[in-house]
PDB file of C-alpha atoms in Angstrom:
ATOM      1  CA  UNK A  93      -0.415  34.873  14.428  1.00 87.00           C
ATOM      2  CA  UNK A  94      -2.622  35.810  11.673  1.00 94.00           C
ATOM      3  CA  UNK A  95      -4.937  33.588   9.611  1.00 90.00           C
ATOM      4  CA  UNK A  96      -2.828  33.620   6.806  1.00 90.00           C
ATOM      5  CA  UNK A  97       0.204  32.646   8.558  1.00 94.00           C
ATOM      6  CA  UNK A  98      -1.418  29.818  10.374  1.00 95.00           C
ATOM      7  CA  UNK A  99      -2.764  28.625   7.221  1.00 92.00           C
ATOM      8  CA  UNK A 100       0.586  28.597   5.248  1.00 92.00           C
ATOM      9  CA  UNK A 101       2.114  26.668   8.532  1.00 95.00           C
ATOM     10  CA  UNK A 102      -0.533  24.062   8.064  1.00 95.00           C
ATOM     11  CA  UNK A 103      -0.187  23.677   4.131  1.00 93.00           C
ATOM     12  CA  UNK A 104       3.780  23.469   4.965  1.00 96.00           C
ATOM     13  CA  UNK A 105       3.436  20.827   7.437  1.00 97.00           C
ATOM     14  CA  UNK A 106       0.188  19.093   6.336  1.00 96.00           C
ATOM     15  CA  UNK A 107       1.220  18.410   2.150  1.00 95.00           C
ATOM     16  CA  UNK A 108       4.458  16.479   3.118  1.00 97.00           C
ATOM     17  CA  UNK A 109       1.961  14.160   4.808  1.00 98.00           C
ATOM     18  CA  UNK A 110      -0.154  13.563   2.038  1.00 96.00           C
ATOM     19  CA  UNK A 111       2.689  12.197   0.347  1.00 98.00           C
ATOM     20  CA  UNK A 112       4.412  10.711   3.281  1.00 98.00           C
ATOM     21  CA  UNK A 113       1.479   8.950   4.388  1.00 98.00           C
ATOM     22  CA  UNK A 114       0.898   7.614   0.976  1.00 97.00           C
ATOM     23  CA  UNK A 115       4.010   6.319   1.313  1.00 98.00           C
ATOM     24  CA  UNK A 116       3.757   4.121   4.213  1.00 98.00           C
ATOM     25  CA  UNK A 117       0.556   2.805   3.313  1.00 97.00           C
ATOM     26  CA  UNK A 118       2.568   0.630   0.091  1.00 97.00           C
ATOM     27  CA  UNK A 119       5.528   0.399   1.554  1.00 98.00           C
ATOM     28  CA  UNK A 120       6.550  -2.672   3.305  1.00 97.00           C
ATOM     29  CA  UNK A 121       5.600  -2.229   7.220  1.00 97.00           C
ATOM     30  CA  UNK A 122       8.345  -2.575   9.894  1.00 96.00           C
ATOM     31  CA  UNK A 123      11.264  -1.961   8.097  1.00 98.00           C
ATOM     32  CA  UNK A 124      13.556   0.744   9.542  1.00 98.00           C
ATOM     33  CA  UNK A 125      12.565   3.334   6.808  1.00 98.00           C
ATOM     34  CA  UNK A 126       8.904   3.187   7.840  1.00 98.00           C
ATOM     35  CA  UNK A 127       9.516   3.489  11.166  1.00 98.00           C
ATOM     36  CA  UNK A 128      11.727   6.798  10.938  1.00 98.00           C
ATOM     37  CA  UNK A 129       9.117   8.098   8.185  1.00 98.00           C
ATOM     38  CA  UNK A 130       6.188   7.420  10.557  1.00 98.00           C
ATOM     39  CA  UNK A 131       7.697   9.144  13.336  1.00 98.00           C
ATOM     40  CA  UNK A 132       8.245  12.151  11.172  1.00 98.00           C
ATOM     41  CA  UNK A 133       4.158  11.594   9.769  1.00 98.00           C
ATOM     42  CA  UNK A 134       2.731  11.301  13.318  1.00 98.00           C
ATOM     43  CA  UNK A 135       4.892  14.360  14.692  1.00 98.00           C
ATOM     44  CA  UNK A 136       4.063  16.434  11.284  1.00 98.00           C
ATOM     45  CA  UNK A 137       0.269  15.472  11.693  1.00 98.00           C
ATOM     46  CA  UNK A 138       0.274  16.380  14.942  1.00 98.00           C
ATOM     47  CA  UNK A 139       1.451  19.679  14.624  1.00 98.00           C
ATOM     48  CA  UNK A 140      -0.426  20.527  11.722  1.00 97.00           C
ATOM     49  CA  UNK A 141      -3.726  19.523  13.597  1.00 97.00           C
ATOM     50  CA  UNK A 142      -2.652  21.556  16.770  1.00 98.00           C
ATOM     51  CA  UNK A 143      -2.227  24.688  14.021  1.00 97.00           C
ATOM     52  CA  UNK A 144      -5.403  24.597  12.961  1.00 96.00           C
ATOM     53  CA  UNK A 145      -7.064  24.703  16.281  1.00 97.00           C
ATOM     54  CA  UNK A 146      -5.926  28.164  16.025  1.00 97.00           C
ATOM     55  CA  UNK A 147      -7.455  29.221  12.816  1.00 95.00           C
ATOM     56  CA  UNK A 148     -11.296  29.976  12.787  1.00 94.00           C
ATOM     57  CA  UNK A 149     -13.806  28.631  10.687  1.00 90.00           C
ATOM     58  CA  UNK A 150     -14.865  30.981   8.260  1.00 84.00           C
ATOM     59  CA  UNK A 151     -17.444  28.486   6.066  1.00 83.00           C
ATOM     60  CA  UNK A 152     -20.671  26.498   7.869  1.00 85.00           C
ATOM     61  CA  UNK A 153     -21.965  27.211  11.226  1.00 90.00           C
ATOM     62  CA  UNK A 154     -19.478  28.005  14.689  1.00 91.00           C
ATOM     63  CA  UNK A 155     -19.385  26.438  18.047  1.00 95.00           C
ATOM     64  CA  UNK A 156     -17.705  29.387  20.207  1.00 96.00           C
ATOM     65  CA  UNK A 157     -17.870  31.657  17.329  1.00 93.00           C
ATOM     66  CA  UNK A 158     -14.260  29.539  16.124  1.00 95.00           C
ATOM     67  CA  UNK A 159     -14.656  25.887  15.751  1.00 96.00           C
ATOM     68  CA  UNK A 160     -16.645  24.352  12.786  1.00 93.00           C
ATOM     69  CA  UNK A 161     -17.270  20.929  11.396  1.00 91.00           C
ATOM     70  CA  UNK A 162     -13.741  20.546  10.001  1.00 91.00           C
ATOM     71  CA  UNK A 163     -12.271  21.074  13.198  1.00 95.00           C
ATOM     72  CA  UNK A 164     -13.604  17.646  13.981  1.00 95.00           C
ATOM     73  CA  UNK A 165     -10.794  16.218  12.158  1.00 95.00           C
ATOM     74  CA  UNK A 166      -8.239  18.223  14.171  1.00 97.00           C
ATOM     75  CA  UNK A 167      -9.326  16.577  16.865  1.00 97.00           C
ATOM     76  CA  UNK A 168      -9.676  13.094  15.779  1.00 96.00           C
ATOM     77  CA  UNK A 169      -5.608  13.245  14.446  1.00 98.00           C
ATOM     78  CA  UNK A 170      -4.859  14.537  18.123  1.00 98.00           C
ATOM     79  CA  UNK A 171      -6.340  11.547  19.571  1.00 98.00           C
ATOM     80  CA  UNK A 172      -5.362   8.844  16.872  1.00 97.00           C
ATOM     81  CA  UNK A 173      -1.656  10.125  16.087  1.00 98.00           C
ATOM     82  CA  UNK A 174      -0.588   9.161  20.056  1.00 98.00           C
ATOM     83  CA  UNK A 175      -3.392   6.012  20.477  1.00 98.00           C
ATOM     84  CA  UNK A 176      -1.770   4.504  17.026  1.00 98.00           C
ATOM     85  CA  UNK A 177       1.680   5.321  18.607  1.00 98.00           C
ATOM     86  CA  UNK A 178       0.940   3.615  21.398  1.00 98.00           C
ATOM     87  CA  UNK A 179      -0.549   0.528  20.022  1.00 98.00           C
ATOM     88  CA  UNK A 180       2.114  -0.685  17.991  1.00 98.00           C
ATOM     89  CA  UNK A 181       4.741  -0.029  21.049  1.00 97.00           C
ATOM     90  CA  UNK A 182       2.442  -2.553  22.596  1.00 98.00           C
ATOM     91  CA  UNK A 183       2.277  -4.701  19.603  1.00 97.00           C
ATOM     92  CA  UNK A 184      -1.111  -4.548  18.332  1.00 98.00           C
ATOM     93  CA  UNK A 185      -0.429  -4.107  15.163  1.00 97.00           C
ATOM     94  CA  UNK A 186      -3.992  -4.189  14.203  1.00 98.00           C
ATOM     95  CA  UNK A 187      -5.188  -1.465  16.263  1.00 98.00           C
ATOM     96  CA  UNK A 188      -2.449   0.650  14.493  1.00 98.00           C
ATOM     97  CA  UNK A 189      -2.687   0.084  11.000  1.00 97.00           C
ATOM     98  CA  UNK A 190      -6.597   0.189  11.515  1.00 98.00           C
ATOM     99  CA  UNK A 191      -5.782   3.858  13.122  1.00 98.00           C
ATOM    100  CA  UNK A 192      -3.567   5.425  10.798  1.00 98.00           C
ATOM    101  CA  UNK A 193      -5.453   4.112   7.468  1.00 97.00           C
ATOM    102  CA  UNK A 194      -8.435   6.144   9.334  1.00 96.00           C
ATOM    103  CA  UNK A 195      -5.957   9.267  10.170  1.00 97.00           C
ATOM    104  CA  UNK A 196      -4.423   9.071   6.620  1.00 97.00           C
ATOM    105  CA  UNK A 197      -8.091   9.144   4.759  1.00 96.00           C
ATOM    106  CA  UNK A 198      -9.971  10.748   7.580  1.00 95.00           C
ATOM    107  CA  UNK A 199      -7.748  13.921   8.306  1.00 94.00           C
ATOM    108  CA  UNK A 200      -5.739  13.894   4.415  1.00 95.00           C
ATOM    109  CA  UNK A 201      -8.299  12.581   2.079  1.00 95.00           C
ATOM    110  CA  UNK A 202     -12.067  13.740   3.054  1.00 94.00           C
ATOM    111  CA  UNK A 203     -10.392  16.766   5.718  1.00 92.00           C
ATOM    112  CA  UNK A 204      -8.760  17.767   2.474  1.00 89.00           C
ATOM    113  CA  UNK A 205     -11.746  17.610   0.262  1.00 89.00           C
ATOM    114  CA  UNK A 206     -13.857  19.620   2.540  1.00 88.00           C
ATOM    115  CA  UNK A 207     -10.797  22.361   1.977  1.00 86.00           C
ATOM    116  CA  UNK A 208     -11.924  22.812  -1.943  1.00 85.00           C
ATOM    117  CA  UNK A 209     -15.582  23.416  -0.926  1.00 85.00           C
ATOM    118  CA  UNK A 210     -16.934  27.637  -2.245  1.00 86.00           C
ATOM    119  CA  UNK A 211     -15.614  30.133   0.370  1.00 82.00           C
ATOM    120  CA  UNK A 212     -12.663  28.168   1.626  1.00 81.00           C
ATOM    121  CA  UNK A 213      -8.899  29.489   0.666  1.00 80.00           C
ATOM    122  CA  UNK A 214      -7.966  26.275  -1.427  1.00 80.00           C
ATOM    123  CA  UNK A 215     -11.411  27.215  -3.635  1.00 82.00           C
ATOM    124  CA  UNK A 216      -9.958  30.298  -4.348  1.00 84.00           C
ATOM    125  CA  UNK A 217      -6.618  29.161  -4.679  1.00 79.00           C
ATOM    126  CA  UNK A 218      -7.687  26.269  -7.422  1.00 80.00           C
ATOM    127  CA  UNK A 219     -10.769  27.555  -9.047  1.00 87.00           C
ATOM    128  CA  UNK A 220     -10.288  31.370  -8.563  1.00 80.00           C
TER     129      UNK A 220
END
């Protein structure tokens, strides 16, 4: 797949989230709507995270010529999305609301920001 492609995929599956995310974080916690809404988060975040292992970095230095610091993020939601999961099927509830308040401001809010920075898509997409 192309850059472009991969990078519509991830807006596609990664905005939902945003909002989604912002969501659960008010709502009240345990009830049967945010349970079905965080299954659909975690499996939406993800996938979104596993898409943008495919797209290179364009802006700020490479590891391997494709990976750069925003990457980091990608792989910080692969690793919290299925610890979190796991942690409340276990019952610590504390080790999963801890985790996905850190996945929701980590990978949507400061990931996100970095995506407005000069030479990223977003830039041009916002401030032509």
């Amino acid at each position: 797949m192309d850059y472009k492609t991969l990078m519509f995929l991830h807006l596609y599956t990664v905005v939902p989230c945003l909002f989604i995310g912002g969501f659960l974080l008010i709502i009240k916690k345990g009830t049967k709507i945010h349970k079905q809404l965080g299954r659909i988060y975690m499996v939406l975040m993800l996938f979104t995270a596993i898409v943008t292992l495919f797209m290179p970095a364009y802006v700020g230095p490479t590891v391997l010529d494709h990976f750069g610091w925003i990457h980091i993020f990608s792989f910080l939601t692969i690793h919290a999305v299925p610890t979190a999961y796991l942690a409340i099927k276990k019952g610590n509830v504390k080790a999963h609301k801890r985790k996905m308040i850190l996945l929701y401001f980590g990978a949507l809010i400061i990931a996100g920001g970095f995506t407005l920075v000069p030479g990223r898509y977003l830039h041009e997409v916002f401030f032509g």
